[in-house]
Amino acid sequence: MIQKCISCGKEYPIDDIIYTCQCGNLLEVLYDYEDIREKISKEGFRKREIGVWRYLEYLPVENPKKIVSLYEGGTPLYRCDNLAKELGLKELYVKNEGANPTGSFKDRGMTVGVTRANELNIEVVGCASTGNTSASLAAYSARAGKKCIVLLPGGNVALGKLAQAMFYGAKVIQIEGNFDEALEMVIKLAEDKKLYLLNSINPFRLEGQKTIGFEICDQLDWQLPDRVILPVGNAGNISAIWKGFKEFKETGIIEDLPKMTGIQAEGAKPIVEAFKKGSKTIVPEENPETIATAIRIGNPVNYPKALDAIYSSKGFAESVSDREITEAQKLLARKEGIFVEPASAASIAGLIKLIDMEIVDRDEKIVCITTGNGLKDPDAAIRASERPIEIECDMDILQNIIEG
Ligand SMILES: *Cc1c(COP(=O)(O)O)cnc(C)c1O
């Protein structure tokens, strides 16, 4: 197991506490894949409980006794025939990450990230967050008995997420700035060794998140989808999931790879802009704005990995409006009984748009990842709904309304 720069290739020991290479680029965790191949089998996985730790051999843990877990992962992969019919698709699935312990896929990253902090005997962890990262880190650090510091950007933070971070006992600090500024500040604290940084720049977190890819293979009985569609903010998740698929291929579990398709909000779409130009770099956006606060990010740190995932997989990147997001959020709830937060609905909104654009073929087998639970952002849901009808306690009026 080593940490390696994705750009210059410099290698670092696994216990070095660094977040980027000396050359300034991103790191990734790599393994001895021949060794993994000998140790694992499809049947072997099935003997273990489904979840992140089913795939232990692919995870950066030296001492399994140090694992900090809340039983994350093992989220449902719903076959969505109602929605597929509505959209004229053959085979559509939703991987609902809102079913994780704190309600988002961030738990997969945090179980591994906080375990790493545990192995390194670090007592203070921290992050900058639009909400879900802080909710998750606060929970896992509570479970591990560690101190947690979270920096929230100014402006609207989804209420459910804020409640979680505060309730799990994190020190919550809201700054008068955007997410990218909050991240810069927390990176400085990490450089001064004041805390262990658990934003998605930390490659160990992405190791946990790649298990979404593993589970999709596992739950589809190793019959891969043609395409995976997900929302993109800081772009860690799309990078992680792509890495997971590649590692399953490298170790002989699967033969093909799906097209990675990233969706951003119109008000925060630097990766989409880069993709449309065929560029490998982004132009950061100064004032990202969208109802989907989890992807309200103008300068995604993981863009090099994400663009590589999209280009190498022959995938796509597209943006959707806040209105399209809200419509998709409602449609998914009403057709399938799945309530997700706005950012998650971007995957469905993106799917709808890509069908219209004839990028997605109606015969494709598609998995949309819904990244976070609808209860995270009750304000957004209530604003998008009609108010309850208020009546007197009168059976006649009630009957009239029901027969409507
Ligand atoms: C964090 C998050 C995202 C964005 O993931 P990235 O890895 O930053 O691209 C999307 N949706 C939800 C609900 C999230 O919490």
mmCIF file of N, CA and C in Angstrom, residues 140-242:
data_model
loop_
_atom_site.group_PDB
_atom_site.id
_atom_site.type_symbol
_atom_site.label_atom_id
_atom_site.label_comp_id
_atom_site.label_asym_id
_atom_site.label_seq_id
_atom_site.Cartn_x
_atom_site.Cartn_y
_atom_site.Cartn_z
ATOM 1 N N TYR A 140 -18.849 10.177 13.029
ATOM 2 C CA TYR A 140 -17.761 9.184 13.130
ATOM 3 C C TYR A 140 -16.723 9.598 14.172
ATOM 4 N N SER A 141 -16.475 10.893 14.298
ATOM 5 C CA SER A 141 -15.501 11.298 15.309
ATOM 6 C C SER A 141 -16.096 11.112 16.707
ATOM 7 N N ALA A 142 -17.422 11.314 16.840
ATOM 8 C CA ALA A 142 -18.067 11.030 18.131
ATOM 9 C C ALA A 142 -17.879 9.556 18.486
ATOM 10 N N ARG A 143 -18.113 8.707 17.512
ATOM 11 C CA ARG A 143 -18.007 7.253 17.744
ATOM 12 C C ARG A 143 -16.576 6.856 18.104
ATOM 13 N N ALA A 144 -15.606 7.603 17.552
ATOM 14 C CA ALA A 144 -14.199 7.271 17.795
ATOM 15 C C ALA A 144 -13.642 8.015 19.003
ATOM 16 N N GLY A 145 -14.465 8.866 19.616
ATOM 17 C CA GLY A 145 -14.003 9.646 20.759
ATOM 18 C C GLY A 145 -13.006 10.722 20.379
ATOM 19 N N LYS A 146 -13.150 11.284 19.206
ATOM 20 C CA LYS A 146 -12.223 12.330 18.753
ATOM 21 C C LYS A 146 -12.925 13.683 18.706
ATOM 22 N N LYS A 147 -12.125 14.720 18.738
ATOM 23 C CA LYS A 147 -12.652 16.080 18.634
ATOM 24 C C LYS A 147 -12.844 16.429 17.157
ATOM 25 N N CYS A 148 -13.932 17.148 16.868
ATOM 26 C CA CYS A 148 -14.257 17.438 15.465
ATOM 27 C C CYS A 148 -14.507 18.930 15.270
ATOM 28 N N ILE A 149 -13.842 19.502 14.271
ATOM 29 C CA ILE A 149 -14.024 20.921 13.962
ATOM 30 C C ILE A 149 -14.546 21.046 12.543
ATOM 31 N N VAL A 150 -15.666 21.760 12.366
ATOM 32 C CA VAL A 150 -16.170 21.932 11.000
ATOM 33 C C VAL A 150 -16.368 23.404 10.672
ATOM 34 N N LEU A 151 -15.940 23.762 9.463
ATOM 35 C CA LEU A 151 -16.121 25.115 8.955
ATOM 36 C C LEU A 151 -17.207 25.108 7.888
ATOM 37 N N LEU A 152 -18.274 25.846 8.156
ATOM 38 C CA LEU A 152 -19.357 25.945 7.176
ATOM 39 C C LEU A 152 -19.227 27.242 6.408
ATOM 40 N N PRO A 153 -19.571 27.221 5.124
ATOM 41 C CA PRO A 153 -19.595 28.474 4.371
ATOM 42 C C PRO A 153 -20.778 29.332 4.811
ATOM 43 N N GLY A 154 -20.718 30.616 4.503
ATOM 44 C CA GLY A 154 -21.834 31.500 4.809
ATOM 45 C C GLY A 154 -23.018 31.178 3.922
ATOM 46 N N GLY A 155 -24.135 31.869 4.172
ATOM 47 C CA GLY A 155 -25.323 31.647 3.355
ATOM 48 C C GLY A 155 -26.089 30.429 3.827
ATOM 49 N N ASN A 156 -26.896 29.938 2.918
ATOM 50 C CA ASN A 156 -27.846 28.886 3.251
ATOM 51 C C ASN A 156 -27.171 27.531 3.445
ATOM 52 N N VAL A 157 -27.283 26.970 4.642
ATOM 53 C CA VAL A 157 -26.838 25.595 4.890
ATOM 54 C C VAL A 157 -28.089 24.788 5.205
ATOM 55 N N ALA A 158 -28.228 23.619 4.565
ATOM 56 C CA ALA A 158 -29.443 22.823 4.776
ATOM 57 C C ALA A 158 -29.594 22.478 6.263
ATOM 58 N N LEU A 159 -30.814 22.684 6.739
ATOM 59 C CA LEU A 159 -31.095 22.619 8.178
ATOM 60 C C LEU A 159 -30.791 21.267 8.820
ATOM 61 N N GLY A 160 -31.154 20.198 8.152
ATOM 62 C CA GLY A 160 -30.940 18.859 8.709
ATOM 63 C C GLY A 160 -29.464 18.596 8.960
ATOM 64 N N LYS A 161 -28.644 19.033 8.028
ATOM 65 C CA LYS A 161 -27.203 18.778 8.122
ATOM 66 C C LYS A 161 -26.585 19.552 9.283
ATOM 67 N N LEU A 162 -27.020 20.798 9.418
ATOM 68 C CA LEU A 162 -26.516 21.637 10.499
ATOM 69 C C LEU A 162 -26.904 21.036 11.849
ATOM 70 N N ALA A 163 -28.171 20.595 11.935
ATOM 71 C CA ALA A 163 -28.649 19.984 13.178
ATOM 72 C C ALA A 163 -27.784 18.769 13.529
ATOM 73 N N GLN A 164 -27.461 17.970 12.547
ATOM 74 C CA GLN A 164 -26.646 16.775 12.814
ATOM 75 C C GLN A 164 -25.267 17.145 13.351
ATOM 76 N N ALA A 165 -24.577 18.034 12.646
ATOM 77 C CA ALA A 165 -23.207 18.386 13.058
ATOM 78 C C ALA A 165 -23.199 18.909 14.483
ATOM 79 N N MET A 166 -24.172 19.774 14.813
ATOM 80 C CA MET A 166 -24.219 20.345 16.158
ATOM 81 C C MET A 166 -24.529 19.255 17.180
ATOM 82 N N PHE A 167 -25.471 18.392 16.828
ATOM 83 C CA PHE A 167 -25.931 17.409 17.803
ATOM 84 C C PHE A 167 -24.893 16.334 18.096
ATOM 85 N N TYR A 168 -24.109 15.970 17.101
ATOM 86 C CA TYR A 168 -23.045 14.981 17.324
ATOM 87 C C TYR A 168 -21.871 15.578 18.092
ATOM 88 N N GLY A 169 -21.945 16.867 18.367
ATOM 89 C CA GLY A 169 -20.954 17.461 19.260
ATOM 90 C C GLY A 169 -19.741 18.078 18.591
ATOM 91 N N ALA A 170 -19.840 18.361 17.297
ATOM 92 C CA ALA A 170 -18.711 19.019 16.624
ATOM 93 C C ALA A 170 -18.649 20.493 17.013
ATOM 94 N N LYS A 171 -17.464 21.059 16.924
ATOM 95 C CA LYS A 171 -17.334 22.517 17.054
ATOM 96 C C LYS A 171 -17.651 23.085 15.676
ATOM 97 N N VAL A 172 -18.801 23.768 15.555
ATOM 98 C CA VAL A 172 -19.266 24.231 14.250
ATOM 99 C C VAL A 172 -19.005 25.724 14.113
ATOM 100 N N ILE A 173 -18.245 26.089 13.086
ATOM 101 C CA ILE A 173 -17.909 27.487 12.872
ATOM 102 C C ILE A 173 -18.366 27.896 11.480
ATOM 103 N N GLN A 174 -19.228 28.904 11.411
ATOM 104 C CA GLN A 174 -19.674 29.378 10.094
ATOM 105 C C GLN A 174 -18.870 30.614 9.717
ATOM 106 N N ILE A 175 -18.265 30.596 8.542
ATOM 107 C CA ILE A 175 -17.450 31.743 8.125
ATOM 108 C C ILE A 175 -18.225 32.592 7.118
ATOM 109 N N GLU A 176 -17.858 33.861 7.053
ATOM 110 C CA GLU A 176 -18.483 34.740 6.059
ATOM 111 C C GLU A 176 -17.735 34.586 4.736
ATOM 112 N N GLY A 177 -17.961 33.500 4.065
ATOM 113 C CA GLY A 177 -17.269 33.253 2.804
ATOM 114 C C GLY A 177 -17.898 32.045 2.155
ATOM 115 N N ASN A 178 -17.419 31.689 0.956
ATOM 116 C CA ASN A 178 -18.009 30.531 0.290
ATOM 117 C C ASN A 178 -17.264 29.255 0.671
ATOM 118 N N PHE A 179 -17.699 28.133 0.114
ATOM 119 C CA PHE A 179 -17.096 26.848 0.463
ATOM 120 C C PHE A 179 -15.603 26.832 0.167
ATOM 121 N N ASP A 180 -15.239 27.356 -0.998
ATOM 122 C CA ASP A 180 -13.830 27.272 -1.397
ATOM 123 C C ASP A 180 -12.938 28.032 -0.406
ATOM 124 N N GLU A 181 -13.451 29.125 0.125
ATOM 125 C CA GLU A 181 -12.694 29.886 1.130
ATOM 126 C C GLU A 181 -12.612 29.126 2.456
ATOM 127 N N ALA A 182 -13.708 28.484 2.819
ATOM 128 C CA ALA A 182 -13.706 27.678 4.050
ATOM 129 C C ALA A 182 -12.684 26.546 3.926
ATOM 130 N N LEU A 183 -12.627 25.941 2.754
ATOM 131 C CA LEU A 183 -11.685 24.837 2.531
ATOM 132 C C LEU A 183 -10.240 25.334 2.642
ATOM 133 N N GLU A 184 -9.970 26.469 2.039
ATOM 134 C CA GLU A 184 -8.621 27.036 2.127
ATOM 135 C C GLU A 184 -8.203 27.219 3.589
ATOM 136 N N MET A 185 -9.137 27.709 4.403
ATOM 137 C CA MET A 185 -8.813 27.962 5.809
ATOM 138 C C MET A 185 -8.535 26.669 6.565
ATOM 139 N N VAL A 186 -9.344 25.655 6.313
ATOM 140 C CA VAL A 186 -9.158 24.406 7.054
ATOM 141 C C VAL A 186 -7.897 23.676 6.566
ATOM 142 N N ILE A 187 -7.548 23.861 5.313
ATOM 143 C CA ILE A 187 -6.292 23.279 4.805
ATOM 144 C C ILE A 187 -5.105 23.905 5.549
ATOM 145 N N LYS A 188 -5.197 25.217 5.808
ATOM 146 C CA LYS A 188 -4.110 25.873 6.571
ATOM 147 C C LYS A 188 -3.994 25.272 7.963
ATOM 148 N N LEU A 189 -5.134 25.020 8.613
ATOM 149 C CA LEU A 189 -5.093 24.390 9.943
ATOM 150 C C LEU A 189 -4.433 23.011 9.867
ATOM 151 N N ALA A 190 -4.747 22.280 8.810
ATOM 152 C CA ALA A 190 -4.167 20.935 8.650
ATOM 153 C C ALA A 190 -2.663 21.031 8.420
ATOM 154 N N GLU A 191 -2.245 21.991 7.626
ATOM 155 C CA GLU A 191 -0.808 22.167 7.371
ATOM 156 C C GLU A 191 -0.053 22.509 8.659
ATOM 157 N N ASP A 192 -0.707 23.238 9.550
ATOM 158 C CA ASP A 192 -0.105 23.558 10.847
ATOM 159 C C ASP A 192 -0.278 22.431 11.861
ATOM 160 N N LYS A 193 -0.758 21.265 11.395
ATOM 161 C CA LYS A 193 -0.942 20.074 12.246
ATOM 162 C C LYS A 193 -1.929 20.314 13.396
ATOM 163 N N LYS A 194 -2.886 21.212 13.192
ATOM 164 C CA LYS A 194 -3.901 21.448 14.229
ATOM 165 C C LYS A 194 -5.015 20.407 14.142
ATOM 166 N N LEU A 195 -5.160 19.784 12.990
ATOM 167 C CA LEU A 195 -6.192 18.759 12.827
ATOM 168 C C LEU A 195 -5.861 17.875 11.627
ATOM 169 N N TYR A 196 -6.514 16.709 11.595
ATOM 170 C CA TYR A 196 -6.404 15.810 10.445
ATOM 171 C C TYR A 196 -7.553 16.139 9.499
ATOM 172 N N LEU A 197 -7.200 16.481 8.276
ATOM 173 C CA LEU A 197 -8.186 17.003 7.328
ATOM 174 C C LEU A 197 -8.957 15.873 6.653
ATOM 175 N N LEU A 198 -10.274 15.958 6.711
ATOM 176 C CA LEU A 198 -11.074 14.908 6.078
ATOM 177 C C LEU A 198 -12.018 15.423 5.001
ATOM 178 N N ASN A 199 -11.561 16.417 4.260
ATOM 179 C CA ASN A 199 -12.242 16.755 3.004
ATOM 180 C C ASN A 199 -11.825 15.740 1.938
ATOM 181 N N SER A 200 -12.486 15.820 0.784
ATOM 182 C CA SER A 200 -12.241 14.758 -0.203
ATOM 183 C C SER A 200 -10.902 14.922 -0.923
ATOM 184 N N ILE A 201 -10.128 15.934 -0.567
ATOM 185 C CA ILE A 201 -8.747 16.016 -1.030
ATOM 186 C C ILE A 201 -7.945 14.892 -0.373
ATOM 187 N N ASN A 202 -8.409 14.430 0.786
ATOM 188 C CA ASN A 202 -7.789 13.322 1.513
ATOM 189 C C ASN A 202 -8.068 12.012 0.749
ATOM 190 N N PRO A 203 -7.035 11.378 0.200
ATOM 191 C CA PRO A 203 -7.294 10.219 -0.668
ATOM 192 C C PRO A 203 -7.874 9.017 0.076
ATOM 193 N N PHE A 204 -7.712 8.966 1.382
ATOM 194 C CA PHE A 204 -8.233 7.820 2.136
ATOM 195 C C PHE A 204 -9.752 7.830 2.180
ATOM 196 N N ARG A 205 -10.324 9.036 2.203
ATOM 197 C CA ARG A 205 -11.785 9.123 2.191
ATOM 198 C C ARG A 205 -12.340 8.528 0.903
ATOM 199 N N LEU A 206 -11.676 8.847 -0.191
ATOM 200 C CA LEU A 206 -12.172 8.350 -1.479
ATOM 201 C C LEU A 206 -12.119 6.824 -1.545
ATOM 202 N N GLU A 207 -11.180 6.235 -0.797
ATOM 203 C CA GLU A 207 -11.111 4.773 -0.754
ATOM 204 C C GLU A 207 -12.416 4.173 -0.233
ATOM 205 N N GLY A 208 -12.997 4.812 0.769
ATOM 206 C CA GLY A 208 -14.282 4.314 1.272
ATOM 207 C C GLY A 208 -15.387 4.505 0.243
ATOM 208 N N GLN A 209 -15.356 5.651 -0.420
ATOM 209 C CA GLN A 209 -16.438 5.978 -1.356
ATOM 210 C C GLN A 209 -16.419 5.101 -2.613
ATOM 211 N N LYS A 210 -15.261 4.557 -2.946
ATOM 212 C CA LYS A 210 -15.211 3.714 -4.143
ATOM 213 C C LYS A 210 -16.064 2.458 -3.990
ATOM 214 N N THR A 211 -16.411 2.114 -2.735
ATOM 215 C CA THR A 211 -17.229 0.918 -2.524
ATOM 216 C C THR A 211 -18.638 1.068 -3.100
ATOM 217 N N ILE A 212 -19.049 2.297 -3.446
ATOM 218 C CA ILE A 212 -20.330 2.444 -4.174
ATOM 219 C C ILE A 212 -20.224 1.662 -5.485
ATOM 220 N N GLY A 213 -19.098 1.805 -6.156
ATOM 221 C CA GLY A 213 -18.873 1.069 -7.399
ATOM 222 C C GLY A 213 -18.873 -0.433 -7.164
ATOM 223 N N PHE A 214 -18.192 -0.861 -6.106
ATOM 224 C CA PHE A 214 -18.157 -2.302 -5.782
ATOM 225 C C PHE A 214 -19.579 -2.832 -5.562
ATOM 226 N N GLU A 215 -20.352 -2.082 -4.781
ATOM 227 C CA GLU A 215 -21.705 -2.569 -4.448
ATOM 228 C C GLU A 215 -22.614 -2.620 -5.672
ATOM 229 N N ILE A 216 -22.445 -1.652 -6.577
ATOM 230 C CA ILE A 216 -23.268 -1.676 -7.795
ATOM 231 C C ILE A 216 -22.997 -2.982 -8.546
ATOM 232 N N CYS A 217 -21.735 -3.362 -8.681
ATOM 233 C CA CYS A 217 -21.387 -4.629 -9.348
ATOM 234 C C CYS A 217 -21.998 -5.810 -8.592
ATOM 235 N N ASP A 218 -21.794 -5.812 -7.306
ATOM 236 C CA ASP A 218 -22.245 -6.894 -6.441
ATOM 237 C C ASP A 218 -23.773 -7.043 -6.515
ATOM 238 N N GLN A 219 -24.478 -5.926 -6.383
ATOM 239 C CA GLN A 219 -25.945 -5.980 -6.336
ATOM 240 C C GLN A 219 -26.555 -6.301 -7.696
ATOM 241 N N LEU A 220 -25.809 -6.042 -8.776
ATOM 242 C CA LEU A 220 -26.305 -6.406 -10.109
ATOM 243 C C LEU A 220 -25.760 -7.772 -10.522
ATOM 244 N N ASP A 221 -25.322 -8.538 -9.543
ATOM 245 C CA ASP A 221 -24.776 -9.869 -9.805
ATOM 246 C C ASP A 221 -23.672 -9.836 -10.852
ATOM 247 N N TRP A 222 -22.822 -8.843 -10.740
ATOM 248 C CA TRP A 222 -21.613 -8.687 -11.560
ATOM 249 C C TRP A 222 -21.931 -8.346 -13.019
ATOM 250 N N GLN A 223 -23.194 -8.038 -13.321
ATOM 251 C CA GLN A 223 -23.576 -7.598 -14.674
ATOM 252 C C GLN A 223 -23.604 -6.070 -14.677
ATOM 253 N N LEU A 224 -22.529 -5.484 -15.116
ATOM 254 C CA LEU A 224 -22.345 -4.037 -15.009
ATOM 255 C C LEU A 224 -23.413 -3.217 -15.722
ATOM 256 N N PRO A 225 -23.694 -2.018 -15.210
ATOM 257 C CA PRO A 225 -24.523 -1.086 -15.981
ATOM 258 C C PRO A 225 -23.685 -0.490 -17.121
ATOM 259 N N ASP A 226 -24.382 0.066 -18.132
ATOM 260 C CA ASP A 226 -23.672 0.766 -19.206
ATOM 261 C C ASP A 226 -23.203 2.131 -18.735
ATOM 262 N N ARG A 227 -24.006 2.708 -17.831
ATOM 263 C CA ARG A 227 -23.729 4.084 -17.437
ATOM 264 C C ARG A 227 -24.074 4.312 -15.973
ATOM 265 N N VAL A 228 -23.250 5.118 -15.315
ATOM 266 C CA VAL A 228 -23.525 5.549 -13.946
ATOM 267 C C VAL A 228 -23.624 7.074 -13.957
ATOM 268 N N ILE A 229 -24.712 7.591 -13.414
ATOM 269 C CA ILE A 229 -24.936 9.039 -13.419
ATOM 270 C C ILE A 229 -24.976 9.541 -11.975
ATOM 271 N N LEU A 230 -24.220 10.604 -11.692
ATOM 272 C CA LEU A 230 -24.240 11.133 -10.320
ATOM 273 C C LEU A 230 -23.962 12.634 -10.300
ATOM 274 N N PRO A 231 -24.405 13.283 -9.218
ATOM 275 C CA PRO A 231 -24.112 14.712 -9.064
ATOM 276 C C PRO A 231 -22.639 14.918 -8.748
ATOM 277 N N VAL A 232 -22.111 16.053 -9.168
ATOM 278 C CA VAL A 232 -20.695 16.349 -8.962
ATOM 279 C C VAL A 232 -20.535 17.721 -8.313
ATOM 280 N N GLY A 233 -19.856 17.735 -7.178
ATOM 281 C CA GLY A 233 -19.553 18.992 -6.491
ATOM 282 C C GLY A 233 -18.055 19.176 -6.453
ATOM 283 N N ASN A 234 -17.435 18.674 -5.381
ATOM 284 C CA ASN A 234 -15.979 18.698 -5.301
ATOM 285 C C ASN A 234 -15.340 17.600 -6.136
ATOM 286 N N ALA A 235 -16.165 16.749 -6.691
ATOM 287 C CA ALA A 235 -15.756 15.757 -7.693
ATOM 288 C C ALA A 235 -14.973 14.580 -7.113
ATOM 289 N N GLY A 236 -15.041 14.410 -5.798
ATOM 290 C CA GLY A 236 -14.378 13.261 -5.191
ATOM 291 C C GLY A 236 -15.121 11.969 -5.477
ATOM 292 N N ASN A 237 -16.440 12.033 -5.422
ATOM 293 C CA ASN A 237 -17.206 10.788 -5.510
ATOM 294 C C ASN A 237 -17.108 10.141 -6.884
ATOM 295 N N ILE A 238 -17.224 10.942 -7.921
ATOM 296 C CA ILE A 238 -17.136 10.365 -9.275
ATOM 297 C C ILE A 238 -15.748 9.758 -9.487
ATOM 298 N N SER A 239 -14.739 10.416 -8.926
ATOM 299 C CA SER A 239 -13.367 9.903 -9.044
ATOM 300 C C SER A 239 -13.217 8.592 -8.279
ATOM 301 N N ALA A 240 -13.791 8.574 -7.085
ATOM 302 C CA ALA A 240 -13.686 7.388 -6.232
ATOM 303 C C ALA A 240 -14.379 6.186 -6.865
ATOM 304 N N ILE A 241 -15.583 6.408 -7.355
ATOM 305 C CA ILE A 241 -16.367 5.296 -7.902
ATOM 306 C C ILE A 241 -15.683 4.731 -9.154
ATOM 307 N N TRP A 242 -15.132 5.612 -9.951
ATOM 308 C CA TRP A 242 -14.384 5.183 -11.141
ATOM 309 C C TRP A 242 -13.183 4.317 -10.725
#
